Amino acid sequence: MKQILILILLVCSLAAQAQKPLSATLTNPKNLTLQVPKNPKIPPLNLPCKMANGLDRPFACEFRFDRLDFIGNDGKLLGSVVPKKVTLTLPFGKAKKTPPAGQDGPITYAVKGYFTRINKATFPVNKGYLIQSCPGPQCFDAQFTDISTLVTGLQIPATVGKQTMVPFDLTFAYRKGKEDELVVGVYLQNDVTTNSIKPKPGTVVAMHDKAEASTLLAPIVKKP
């Protein structure tokens, strides 16, 4: 009987010693820390732009149009065109250049265009970016439409998310009594990408489809 009691005590002692490491592991677990970078790099969304026909553009647009600021001949801001507000009333006497008094003709305003890069360039530019304008809500290739080149050889940083301001002169037709009928398109283009978008046989390419960013505006010029 004495030997049985000694054996039971020995088994209980061994069992208690075997449980200690398990108890320590459960009550004192190691701290695990998930390391997250403070400024994680999020790749840009390389989303396709929509062409005039509603289909995806073959190359992602490089820029987003932000606004056009019209500057008077006194250096003061006359007003701005933004994506949701394209109509702008401009004073005739604040233009940089005007047609002769009482006559119709070209009128010029100083403009500052703001564009934000949203994607890297599909093709590196050759001579640089260019800004063009043309009359009407739908402009096509230069051989079919009266297109004016406003800026050439423009170098724009490749940093995605960076906004760029480009100053230029914008000229359009002034017609007294028909000021509210005018529509003008402004187009920022990559000089390589724009020539890489080819029309299908028997068709033409809209300037909107070739541009990296564009806007239509409806300036209304008023005499005092």
PDB file of C-alpha atoms in Angstrom:
ATOM      1  CA  MET A   1       0.000   0.000   0.000  1.00  0.00           C
ATOM      2  CA  LYS A   2       2.807   2.387   0.880  1.00  0.00           C
ATOM      3  CA  GLN A   3       4.449   1.725  -2.499  1.00  0.00           C
ATOM      4  CA  ILE A   4       1.186   2.533  -4.330  1.00  0.00           C
ATOM      5  CA  LEU A   5       0.892   5.885  -2.519  1.00  0.00           C
ATOM      6  CA  ILE A   6       4.502   6.764  -3.398  1.00  0.00           C
ATOM      7  CA  LEU A   7       3.823   5.897  -7.043  1.00  0.00           C
ATOM      8  CA  ILE A   8       0.671   8.104  -7.138  1.00  0.00           C
ATOM      9  CA  LEU A   9       2.569  11.071  -5.617  1.00  0.00           C
ATOM     10  CA  LEU A  10       5.376  10.635  -8.141  1.00  0.00           C
ATOM     11  CA  VAL A  11       2.947  10.606 -11.103  1.00  0.00           C
ATOM     12  CA  CYS A  12       1.158  13.771  -9.818  1.00  0.00           C
ATOM     13  CA  SER A  13       4.496  15.556  -9.391  1.00  0.00           C
ATOM     14  CA  LEU A  14       5.591  14.718 -12.941  1.00  0.00           C
ATOM     15  CA  ALA A  15       2.227  15.787 -14.324  1.00  0.00           C
ATOM     16  CA  ALA A  16       2.452  19.138 -12.542  1.00  0.00           C
ATOM     17  CA  GLN A  17       5.961  19.786 -13.908  1.00  0.00           C
ATOM     18  CA  ALA A  18       4.829  18.884 -17.442  1.00  0.00           C
ATOM     19  CA  GLN A  19       1.995  21.432 -17.298  1.00  0.00           C
ATOM     20  CA  LYS A  20       4.138  24.411 -16.242  1.00  0.00           C
ATOM     21  CA  PRO A  21       5.562  25.237 -19.682  1.00  0.00           C
ATOM     22  CA  LEU A  22       2.084  24.994 -21.211  1.00  0.00           C
ATOM     23  CA  SER A  23       0.669  27.352 -18.596  1.00  0.00           C
ATOM     24  CA  ALA A  24       3.508  29.833 -19.129  1.00  0.00           C
ATOM     25  CA  THR A  25       3.009  29.778 -22.902  1.00  0.00           C
ATOM     26  CA  LEU A  26      -0.692  30.555 -22.607  1.00  0.00           C
ATOM     27  CA  THR A  27      -0.456  33.323 -20.056  1.00  0.00           C
ATOM     28  CA  ASN A  28       2.607  35.072 -21.518  1.00  0.00           C
ATOM     29  CA  PRO A  29       2.363  34.926 -25.283  1.00  0.00           C
ATOM     30  CA  LYS A  30       4.938  36.786 -27.377  1.00  0.00           C
ATOM     31  CA  ASN A  31       3.823  40.139 -28.801  1.00  0.00           C
ATOM     32  CA  LEU A  32       3.539  40.077 -32.600  1.00  0.00           C
ATOM     33  CA  THR A  33       3.674  43.480 -34.365  1.00  0.00           C
ATOM     34  CA  LEU A  34       2.547  43.991 -37.969  1.00  0.00           C
ATOM     35  CA  GLN A  35       4.869  46.466 -39.668  1.00  0.00           C
ATOM     36  CA  VAL A  36       3.023  48.889 -42.040  1.00  0.00           C
ATOM     37  CA  PRO A  37       4.975  51.522 -44.008  1.00  0.00           C
ATOM     38  CA  LYS A  38       4.112  55.096 -43.065  1.00  0.00           C
ATOM     39  CA  ASN A  39       3.704  56.227 -46.678  1.00  0.00           C
ATOM     40  CA  PRO A  40       2.787  53.188 -48.770  1.00  0.00           C
ATOM     41  CA  LYS A  41       3.261  53.696 -52.496  1.00  0.00           C
ATOM     42  CA  ILE A  42      -0.031  53.249 -54.296  1.00  0.00           C
ATOM     43  CA  PRO A  43       0.321  52.667 -58.040  1.00  0.00           C
ATOM     44  CA  PRO A  44      -1.657  55.070 -60.260  1.00  0.00           C
ATOM     45  CA  LEU A  45      -4.905  53.864 -61.732  1.00  0.00           C
ATOM     46  CA  ASN A  46      -4.089  53.340 -65.375  1.00  0.00           C
ATOM     47  CA  LEU A  47      -7.691  53.689 -66.449  1.00  0.00           C
ATOM     48  CA  PRO A  48      -8.542  54.231 -70.115  1.00  0.00           C
ATOM     49  CA  CYS A  49     -10.181  57.466 -71.233  1.00  0.00           C
ATOM     50  CA  LYS A  50     -13.378  57.417 -73.209  1.00  0.00           C
ATOM     51  CA  MET A  51     -13.303  58.471 -76.839  1.00  0.00           C
ATOM     52  CA  ALA A  52     -15.992  60.523 -78.561  1.00  0.00           C
ATOM     53  CA  ASN A  53     -17.779  57.310 -79.602  1.00  0.00           C
ATOM     54  CA  GLY A  54     -17.880  56.029 -76.008  1.00  0.00           C
ATOM     55  CA  LEU A  55     -15.208  53.348 -76.494  1.00  0.00           C
ATOM     56  CA  ASP A  56     -11.995  53.123 -74.454  1.00  0.00           C
ATOM     57  CA  ARG A  57      -9.070  55.120 -75.790  1.00  0.00           C
ATOM     58  CA  PRO A  58      -6.246  52.787 -76.870  1.00  0.00           C
ATOM     59  CA  PHE A  59      -3.816  54.613 -74.532  1.00  0.00           C
ATOM     60  CA  ALA A  60      -4.541  55.912 -71.041  1.00  0.00           C
ATOM     61  CA  CYS A  61      -4.794  59.710 -70.832  1.00  0.00           C
ATOM     62  CA  GLU A  62      -1.765  61.292 -69.195  1.00  0.00           C
ATOM     63  CA  PHE A  63      -3.515  64.325 -67.733  1.00  0.00           C
ATOM     64  CA  ARG A  64      -6.692  65.641 -66.154  1.00  0.00           C
ATOM     65  CA  PHE A  65      -7.869  69.097 -67.164  1.00  0.00           C
ATOM     66  CA  ASP A  66      -8.354  71.268 -64.066  1.00  0.00           C
ATOM     67  CA  ARG A  67      -9.162  74.792 -65.236  1.00  0.00           C
ATOM     68  CA  LEU A  68      -8.427  77.697 -67.569  1.00  0.00           C
ATOM     69  CA  ASP A  69      -7.886  81.109 -65.979  1.00  0.00           C
ATOM     70  CA  PHE A  70      -8.536  84.113 -68.250  1.00  0.00           C
ATOM     71  CA  ILE A  71      -6.313  87.078 -67.409  1.00  0.00           C
ATOM     72  CA  GLY A  72      -7.191  90.644 -68.367  1.00  0.00           C
ATOM     73  CA  ASN A  73      -4.794  93.126 -69.947  1.00  0.00           C
ATOM     74  CA  ASP A  74      -4.448  94.661 -66.489  1.00  0.00           C
ATOM     75  CA  GLY A  75      -3.137  91.359 -65.068  1.00  0.00           C
ATOM     76  CA  LYS A  76      -6.298  90.618 -63.072  1.00  0.00           C
ATOM     77  CA  LEU A  77      -8.287  87.393 -63.197  1.00  0.00           C
ATOM     78  CA  LEU A  78     -11.392  87.719 -65.366  1.00  0.00           C
ATOM     79  CA  GLY A  79     -12.802  84.288 -64.581  1.00  0.00           C
ATOM     80  CA  SER A  80     -12.191  80.577 -64.956  1.00  0.00           C
ATOM     81  CA  VAL A  81     -13.446  77.636 -66.980  1.00  0.00           C
ATOM     82  CA  VAL A  82     -13.697  74.333 -65.077  1.00  0.00           C
ATOM     83  CA  PRO A  83     -15.080  70.960 -66.175  1.00  0.00           C
ATOM     84  CA  LYS A  84     -18.570  71.663 -64.805  1.00  0.00           C
ATOM     85  CA  LYS A  85     -18.684  75.336 -65.819  1.00  0.00           C
ATOM     86  CA  VAL A  86     -17.532  75.972 -69.363  1.00  0.00           C
ATOM     87  CA  THR A  87     -19.445  79.204 -70.031  1.00  0.00           C
ATOM     88  CA  LEU A  88     -17.605  82.407 -69.184  1.00  0.00           C
ATOM     89  CA  THR A  89     -18.478  86.053 -69.817  1.00  0.00           C
ATOM     90  CA  LEU A  90     -15.464  88.157 -70.778  1.00  0.00           C
ATOM     91  CA  PRO A  91     -15.218  91.961 -71.118  1.00  0.00           C
ATOM     92  CA  PHE A  92     -14.246  93.076 -74.616  1.00  0.00           C
ATOM     93  CA  GLY A  93     -12.011  95.857 -73.283  1.00  0.00           C
ATOM     94  CA  LYS A  94      -9.892  93.456 -71.188  1.00  0.00           C
ATOM     95  CA  ALA A  95      -8.698  91.358 -74.138  1.00  0.00           C
ATOM     96  CA  LYS A  96      -5.022  91.271 -75.087  1.00  0.00           C
ATOM     97  CA  LYS A  97      -5.889  91.941 -78.723  1.00  0.00           C
ATOM     98  CA  THR A  98      -9.217  93.012 -80.226  1.00  0.00           C
ATOM     99  CA  PRO A  99     -10.607  93.555 -83.730  1.00  0.00           C
ATOM    100  CA  PRO A 100     -11.110  97.147 -84.913  1.00  0.00           C
ATOM    101  CA  ALA A 101     -13.966  98.943 -83.178  1.00  0.00           C
ATOM    102  CA  GLY A 102     -17.358  97.973 -84.488  1.00  0.00           C
ATOM    103  CA  GLN A 103     -16.031  95.072 -86.553  1.00  0.00           C
ATOM    104  CA  ASP A 104     -16.022  91.316 -86.208  1.00  0.00           C
ATOM    105  CA  GLY A 105     -12.723  89.476 -86.106  1.00  0.00           C
ATOM    106  CA  PRO A 106     -10.233  87.546 -83.977  1.00  0.00           C
ATOM    107  CA  ILE A 107      -9.980  88.420 -80.295  1.00  0.00           C
ATOM    108  CA  THR A 108      -7.173  87.219 -78.002  1.00  0.00           C
ATOM    109  CA  TYR A 109      -7.015  86.675 -74.250  1.00  0.00           C
ATOM    110  CA  ALA A 110      -4.109  85.636 -72.047  1.00  0.00           C
ATOM    111  CA  VAL A 111      -4.863  82.278 -70.438  1.00  0.00           C
ATOM    112  CA  LYS A 112      -3.307  80.029 -67.789  1.00  0.00           C
ATOM    113  CA  GLY A 113      -4.104  76.345 -68.233  1.00  0.00           C
ATOM    114  CA  TYR A 114      -3.861  73.934 -65.288  1.00  0.00           C
ATOM    115  CA  PHE A 115      -3.418  70.190 -65.835  1.00  0.00           C
ATOM    116  CA  THR A 116      -2.667  67.361 -63.378  1.00  0.00           C
ATOM    117  CA  ARG A 117      -0.764  64.253 -64.458  1.00  0.00           C
ATOM    118  CA  ILE A 118      -2.792  61.103 -63.722  1.00  0.00           C
ATOM    119  CA  ASN A 119      -0.736  58.514 -65.643  1.00  0.00           C
ATOM    120  CA  LYS A 120       2.757  58.051 -66.973  1.00  0.00           C
ATOM    121  CA  ALA A 121       3.277  58.641 -70.685  1.00  0.00           C
ATOM    122  CA  THR A 122       2.611  55.677 -72.941  1.00  0.00           C
ATOM    123  CA  PHE A 123       5.188  57.094 -75.365  1.00  0.00           C
ATOM    124  CA  PRO A 124       8.004  59.536 -74.465  1.00  0.00           C
ATOM    125  CA  VAL A 125       7.531  62.842 -76.261  1.00  0.00           C
ATOM    126  CA  ASN A 126       9.782  63.728 -79.180  1.00  0.00           C
ATOM    127  CA  LYS A 127       9.953  67.536 -79.248  1.00  0.00           C
ATOM    128  CA  GLY A 128       7.490  67.971 -76.414  1.00  0.00           C
ATOM    129  CA  TYR A 129       3.837  68.421 -75.595  1.00  0.00           C
ATOM    130  CA  LEU A 130       1.694  70.865 -77.525  1.00  0.00           C
ATOM    131  CA  ILE A 131      -1.517  72.776 -76.909  1.00  0.00           C
ATOM    132  CA  GLN A 132      -3.945  73.365 -79.750  1.00  0.00           C
ATOM    133  CA  SER A 133      -7.363  74.933 -80.132  1.00  0.00           C
ATOM    134  CA  CYS A 134     -10.099  74.840 -82.731  1.00  0.00           C
ATOM    135  CA  PRO A 135     -13.627  76.209 -83.136  1.00  0.00           C
ATOM    136  CA  GLY A 136     -16.677  74.039 -82.687  1.00  0.00           C
ATOM    137  CA  PRO A 137     -17.796  71.304 -80.304  1.00  0.00           C
ATOM    138  CA  GLN A 138     -16.211  68.515 -82.349  1.00  0.00           C
ATOM    139  CA  CYS A 139     -12.796  69.020 -83.966  1.00  0.00           C
ATOM    140  CA  PHE A 140     -11.046  66.529 -86.196  1.00  0.00           C
ATOM    141  CA  ASP A 141      -7.647  66.063 -87.858  1.00  0.00           C
ATOM    142  CA  ALA A 142      -5.848  69.207 -88.981  1.00  0.00           C
ATOM    143  CA  GLN A 143      -6.469  68.456 -92.644  1.00  0.00           C
ATOM    144  CA  PHE A 144     -10.220  68.786 -92.051  1.00  0.00           C
ATOM    145  CA  THR A 145     -10.445  71.496 -89.378  1.00  0.00           C
ATOM    146  CA  ASP A 146      -9.046  74.956 -88.720  1.00  0.00           C
ATOM    147  CA  ILE A 147      -6.728  74.057 -85.829  1.00  0.00           C
ATOM    148  CA  SER A 148      -4.412  76.595 -84.167  1.00  0.00           C
ATOM    149  CA  THR A 149      -1.215  75.510 -82.424  1.00  0.00           C
ATOM    150  CA  LEU A 150      -0.727  77.638 -79.311  1.00  0.00           C
ATOM    151  CA  VAL A 151       2.262  75.986 -77.573  1.00  0.00           C
ATOM    152  CA  THR A 152       4.920  73.548 -78.826  1.00  0.00           C
ATOM    153  CA  GLY A 153       7.970  71.854 -77.308  1.00  0.00           C
ATOM    154  CA  LEU A 154       6.382  71.852 -73.862  1.00  0.00           C
ATOM    155  CA  GLN A 155       8.224  69.783 -71.243  1.00  0.00           C
ATOM    156  CA  ILE A 156       6.039  68.477 -68.393  1.00  0.00           C
ATOM    157  CA  PRO A 157       7.335  66.575 -65.323  1.00  0.00           C
ATOM    158  CA  ALA A 158       6.668  62.827 -65.248  1.00  0.00           C
ATOM    159  CA  THR A 159       5.560  62.828 -61.589  1.00  0.00           C
ATOM    160  CA  VAL A 160       2.050  61.403 -61.261  1.00  0.00           C
ATOM    161  CA  GLY A 161      -0.167  63.700 -59.191  1.00  0.00           C
ATOM    162  CA  LYS A 162       1.785  66.879 -60.019  1.00  0.00           C
ATOM    163  CA  GLN A 163      -0.138  69.857 -61.385  1.00  0.00           C
ATOM    164  CA  THR A 164       1.338  71.945 -64.200  1.00  0.00           C
ATOM    165  CA  MET A 165       0.380  75.491 -65.209  1.00  0.00           C
ATOM    166  CA  VAL A 166       0.898  76.513 -68.842  1.00  0.00           C
ATOM    167  CA  PRO A 167       0.429  80.160 -69.945  1.00  0.00           C
ATOM    168  CA  PHE A 168      -0.653  80.828 -73.520  1.00  0.00           C
ATOM    169  CA  ASP A 169      -2.729  83.179 -75.677  1.00  0.00           C
ATOM    170  CA  LEU A 170      -6.114  81.920 -76.823  1.00  0.00           C
ATOM    171  CA  THR A 171      -7.612  83.486 -79.951  1.00  0.00           C
ATOM    172  CA  PHE A 172     -11.134  82.912 -81.225  1.00  0.00           C
ATOM    173  CA  ALA A 173     -13.638  84.664 -83.480  1.00  0.00           C
ATOM    174  CA  TYR A 174     -15.647  87.576 -82.116  1.00  0.00           C
ATOM    175  CA  ARG A 175     -18.995  88.207 -83.774  1.00  0.00           C
ATOM    176  CA  LYS A 176     -21.102  91.044 -82.431  1.00  0.00           C
ATOM    177  CA  GLY A 177     -24.643  89.950 -81.690  1.00  0.00           C
ATOM    178  CA  LYS A 178     -23.753  86.251 -81.827  1.00  0.00           C
ATOM    179  CA  GLU A 179     -21.514  86.020 -78.764  1.00  0.00           C
ATOM    180  CA  ASP A 180     -23.522  83.179 -77.206  1.00  0.00           C
ATOM    181  CA  GLU A 181     -23.033  80.869 -80.200  1.00  0.00           C
ATOM    182  CA  LEU A 182     -19.292  80.377 -79.797  1.00  0.00           C
ATOM    183  CA  VAL A 183     -17.696  77.084 -78.708  1.00  0.00           C
ATOM    184  CA  VAL A 184     -13.924  76.508 -78.568  1.00  0.00           C
ATOM    185  CA  GLY A 185     -11.949  73.341 -77.862  1.00  0.00           C
ATOM    186  CA  VAL A 186      -8.541  73.328 -76.132  1.00  0.00           C
ATOM    187  CA  TYR A 187      -6.362  70.200 -76.382  1.00  0.00           C
ATOM    188  CA  LEU A 188      -3.139  69.136 -74.633  1.00  0.00           C
ATOM    189  CA  GLN A 189      -1.283  66.534 -76.692  1.00  0.00           C
ATOM    190  CA  ASN A 190       1.760  64.275 -76.578  1.00  0.00           C
ATOM    191  CA  ASP A 191       3.438  64.799 -79.975  1.00  0.00           C
ATOM    192  CA  VAL A 192       4.135  61.051 -80.316  1.00  0.00           C
ATOM    193  CA  THR A 193       0.938  59.571 -78.913  1.00  0.00           C
ATOM    194  CA  THR A 194      -1.249  61.878 -81.008  1.00  0.00           C
ATOM    195  CA  ASN A 195       0.302  60.463 -84.192  1.00  0.00           C
ATOM    196  CA  SER A 196      -0.033  56.884 -82.924  1.00  0.00           C
ATOM    197  CA  ILE A 197      -3.838  57.005 -82.915  1.00  0.00           C
ATOM    198  CA  LYS A 198      -4.714  56.185 -86.503  1.00  0.00           C
ATOM    199  CA  PRO A 199      -8.174  56.495 -88.050  1.00  0.00           C
ATOM    200  CA  LYS A 200      -9.895  53.522 -89.571  1.00  0.00           C
ATOM    201  CA  PRO A 201     -10.296  53.594 -93.371  1.00  0.00           C
ATOM    202  CA  GLY A 202     -12.870  56.157 -94.374  1.00  0.00           C
ATOM    203  CA  THR A 203     -12.951  57.851 -90.953  1.00  0.00           C
ATOM    204  CA  VAL A 204     -11.247  60.723 -89.152  1.00  0.00           C
ATOM    205  CA  VAL A 205      -9.947  61.001 -85.590  1.00  0.00           C
ATOM    206  CA  ALA A 206     -11.539  63.499 -83.211  1.00  0.00           C
ATOM    207  CA  MET A 207      -9.122  65.838 -81.464  1.00  0.00           C
ATOM    208  CA  HIS A 208     -10.689  64.787 -78.162  1.00  0.00           C
ATOM    209  CA  ASP A 209      -9.564  61.207 -78.811  1.00  0.00           C
ATOM    210  CA  LYS A 210      -5.987  62.218 -79.646  1.00  0.00           C
ATOM    211  CA  ALA A 211      -5.541  64.575 -76.680  1.00  0.00           C
ATOM    212  CA  GLU A 212      -4.103  63.712 -73.267  1.00  0.00           C
ATOM    213  CA  ALA A 213      -6.523  66.243 -71.750  1.00  0.00           C
ATOM    214  CA  SER A 214      -9.067  68.587 -73.285  1.00  0.00           C
ATOM    215  CA  THR A 215     -11.960  70.904 -72.587  1.00  0.00           C
ATOM    216  CA  LEU A 216     -14.662  72.751 -74.440  1.00  0.00           C
ATOM    217  CA  LEU A 217     -15.471  76.314 -73.456  1.00  0.00           C
ATOM    218  CA  ALA A 218     -18.155  78.783 -74.406  1.00  0.00           C
ATOM    219  CA  PRO A 219     -16.767  82.319 -74.008  1.00  0.00           C
ATOM    220  CA  ILE A 220     -19.252  85.173 -74.251  1.00  0.00           C
ATOM    221  CA  VAL A 221     -17.552  88.498 -75.033  1.00  0.00           C
ATOM    222  CA  LYS A 222     -19.484  91.588 -74.017  1.00  0.00           C
ATOM    223  CA  LYS A 223     -18.808  95.208 -74.836  1.00  0.00           C
ATOM    224  CA  PRO A 224     -19.407  97.785 -72.077  1.00  0.00           C
TER     225      PRO A 224
END
